mmCIF file of C-alpha atoms in Angstrom:
data_model
loop_
_atom_site.group_PDB
_atom_site.id
_atom_site.type_symbol
_atom_site.label_atom_id
_atom_site.label_comp_id
_atom_site.label_asym_id
_atom_site.label_seq_id
_atom_site.Cartn_x
_atom_site.Cartn_y
_atom_site.Cartn_z
ATOM 1 C CA MET A 1 -31.634 35.073 -1.084
ATOM 2 C CA ALA A 2 -32.213 33.176 2.161
ATOM 3 C CA ASP A 3 -31.918 29.886 0.165
ATOM 4 C CA GLU A 4 -28.423 30.693 -0.956
ATOM 5 C CA THR A 5 -26.889 30.636 2.537
ATOM 6 C CA THR A 6 -28.416 27.241 3.663
ATOM 7 C CA THR A 7 -26.843 23.897 2.933
ATOM 8 C CA PRO A 8 -28.518 21.719 0.372
ATOM 9 C CA ARG A 9 -30.646 18.964 1.789
ATOM 10 C CA ALA A 10 -30.811 15.327 0.642
ATOM 11 C CA PRO A 11 -34.055 14.015 -0.844
ATOM 12 C CA GLU A 12 -36.521 12.649 1.709
ATOM 13 C CA GLY A 13 -36.203 8.975 0.636
ATOM 14 C CA ALA A 14 -32.391 8.875 0.694
ATOM 15 C CA ALA A 15 -30.456 7.101 3.495
ATOM 16 C CA PRO A 16 -28.116 9.134 5.647
ATOM 17 C CA SER A 17 -24.438 9.171 4.452
ATOM 18 C CA GLY A 18 -23.015 8.407 7.924
ATOM 19 C CA GLY A 19 -22.525 5.052 9.602
ATOM 20 C CA GLY A 20 -25.693 5.461 11.711
ATOM 21 C CA PRO A 21 -28.616 3.038 12.191
ATOM 22 C CA GLY A 22 -29.769 3.474 8.532
ATOM 23 C CA GLY A 23 -26.289 3.292 7.110
ATOM 24 C CA PRO A 24 -25.100 0.789 4.527
ATOM 25 C CA ARG A 25 -24.044 -1.797 7.114
ATOM 26 C CA GLY A 26 -27.384 -1.887 8.921
ATOM 27 C CA PRO A 27 -28.082 -1.179 12.614
ATOM 28 C CA ARG A 28 -25.268 -1.334 15.089
ATOM 29 C CA THR A 29 -25.504 -3.952 17.807
ATOM 30 C CA GLY A 30 -23.207 -4.621 20.746
ATOM 31 C CA GLY A 31 -19.730 -3.144 20.880
ATOM 32 C CA PRO A 32 -17.970 -1.548 23.782
ATOM 33 C CA GLY A 33 -20.117 1.600 23.679
ATOM 34 C CA GLY A 34 -23.359 -0.280 23.276
ATOM 35 C CA PRO A 35 -26.358 -0.530 25.522
ATOM 36 C CA GLY A 36 -24.600 -2.578 28.194
ATOM 37 C CA GLY A 37 -21.656 -0.053 28.560
ATOM 38 C CA ARG A 38 -18.127 -1.541 28.656
ATOM 39 C CA LYS A 39 -17.922 -5.281 28.349
ATOM 40 C CA PHE A 40 -14.439 -5.696 29.704
ATOM 41 C CA PHE A 41 -11.507 -3.634 31.165
ATOM 42 C CA ARG A 42 -8.119 -4.209 29.700
ATOM 43 C CA ARG A 43 -5.402 -3.672 32.294
ATOM 44 C CA LYS A 44 -2.490 -1.462 31.287
ATOM 45 C CA LYS A 45 0.560 -3.533 30.571
ATOM 46 C CA VAL A 46 3.629 -2.837 32.715
ATOM 47 C CA CYS A 47 7.228 -3.220 31.487
ATOM 48 C CA LYS A 48 8.743 -6.417 32.793
ATOM 49 C CA PHE A 49 12.229 -4.886 32.814
ATOM 50 C CA CYS A 50 11.153 -1.891 34.850
ATOM 51 C CA THR A 51 9.367 -3.878 37.492
ATOM 52 C CA GLU A 52 12.215 -6.408 37.901
ATOM 53 C CA LYS A 53 14.783 -3.508 37.712
ATOM 54 C CA ILE A 54 16.686 -5.049 34.828
ATOM 55 C CA ASP A 55 18.968 -2.444 33.210
ATOM 56 C CA ALA A 56 21.067 -4.413 30.850
ATOM 57 C CA ILE A 57 19.380 -6.993 28.619
ATOM 58 C CA PRO A 58 21.931 -9.769 27.890
ATOM 59 C CA TYR A 59 22.006 -11.020 24.334
ATOM 60 C CA ARG A 60 23.154 -14.436 25.620
ATOM 61 C CA ASP A 61 20.038 -15.027 27.651
ATOM 62 C CA VAL A 62 18.025 -16.949 24.918
ATOM 63 C CA ARG A 63 15.158 -17.942 27.216
ATOM 64 C CA LEU A 64 14.433 -14.256 28.006
ATOM 65 C CA LEU A 65 14.716 -13.113 24.402
ATOM 66 C CA GLN A 66 12.545 -15.986 23.021
ATOM 67 C CA GLY A 67 9.607 -14.556 24.919
ATOM 68 C CA PHE A 68 9.780 -11.409 22.800
ATOM 69 C CA VAL A 69 10.270 -13.167 19.409
ATOM 70 C CA ALA A 70 7.149 -14.499 17.630
ATOM 71 C CA GLU A 71 6.833 -18.050 16.305
ATOM 72 C CA ARG A 72 7.792 -16.881 12.793
ATOM 73 C CA GLY A 73 10.930 -15.131 14.082
ATOM 74 C CA LYS A 74 9.647 -11.586 14.133
ATOM 75 C CA ILE A 75 10.287 -9.251 17.085
ATOM 76 C CA VAL A 76 6.997 -8.707 18.934
ATOM 77 C CA PRO A 77 5.925 -5.039 19.153
ATOM 78 C CA ARG A 78 5.587 -2.873 22.232
ATOM 79 C CA ARG A 79 1.899 -2.675 22.214
ATOM 80 C CA LEU A 80 1.643 -6.473 22.465
ATOM 81 C CA THR A 81 4.365 -7.105 25.082
ATOM 82 C CA GLY A 82 3.932 -4.005 27.248
ATOM 83 C CA VAL A 83 7.594 -3.222 27.360
ATOM 84 C CA CYS A 84 8.539 0.493 27.686
ATOM 85 C CA THR A 85 10.256 2.341 24.800
ATOM 86 C CA THR A 86 13.742 2.365 26.115
ATOM 87 C CA HIS A 87 13.695 -1.375 27.028
ATOM 88 C CA GLN A 88 12.101 -2.242 23.714
ATOM 89 C CA ARG A 89 15.023 -0.596 21.925
ATOM 90 C CA ARG A 90 17.615 -2.427 24.085
ATOM 91 C CA LEU A 91 15.645 -5.651 23.609
ATOM 92 C CA THR A 92 15.648 -5.261 19.827
ATOM 93 C CA ARG A 93 19.457 -4.688 19.830
ATOM 94 C CA ALA A 94 19.931 -7.816 21.996
ATOM 95 C CA ILE A 95 17.717 -9.941 19.774
ATOM 96 C CA LYS A 96 19.604 -8.782 16.659
ATOM 97 C CA GLN A 97 22.981 -9.559 18.321
ATOM 98 C CA ALA A 98 21.740 -13.013 19.333
ATOM 99 C CA ARG A 99 20.645 -13.654 15.693
ATOM 100 C CA ASN A 100 23.944 -12.600 14.332
ATOM 101 C CA ILE A 101 25.884 -15.121 16.476
ATOM 102 C CA ALA A 102 23.235 -17.831 15.749
ATOM 103 C CA LEU A 103 21.647 -18.045 19.231
ATOM 104 C CA LEU A 104 18.231 -17.113 17.764
ATOM 105 C CA PRO A 105 16.891 -17.919 14.317
ATOM 106 C CA PHE A 106 16.248 -15.204 11.805
ATOM 107 C CA ALA A 107 13.082 -16.896 10.543
ATOM 108 C CA ALA A 108 10.991 -19.968 11.307
ATOM 109 C CA ARG A 109 11.793 -23.375 9.844
ATOM 110 C CA TYR A 110 9.473 -24.883 7.195
#
């Protein structure tokens, strides 16, 4: 009766199912939570438009907009640029307007 309530155990020779030291990928070395603690500290990115107090993002300012467009023509996401949500939406709208009147390319040239 006591055996029915306990959880079944793995055989003694089996490796643990988790990603621990004896896991399928071998022992863990390094990493941010490793023996040396944190290796680096990433500073929080601050919105460029909030710090410079820019409310309206002009679609005609191609130099400003090109900093937020990748080499292939894609709009760079918030997590990479550090722009806040409201300014990212305005920036996206300005980039799309600039593309429609041929100030910015839709895609890279090959």
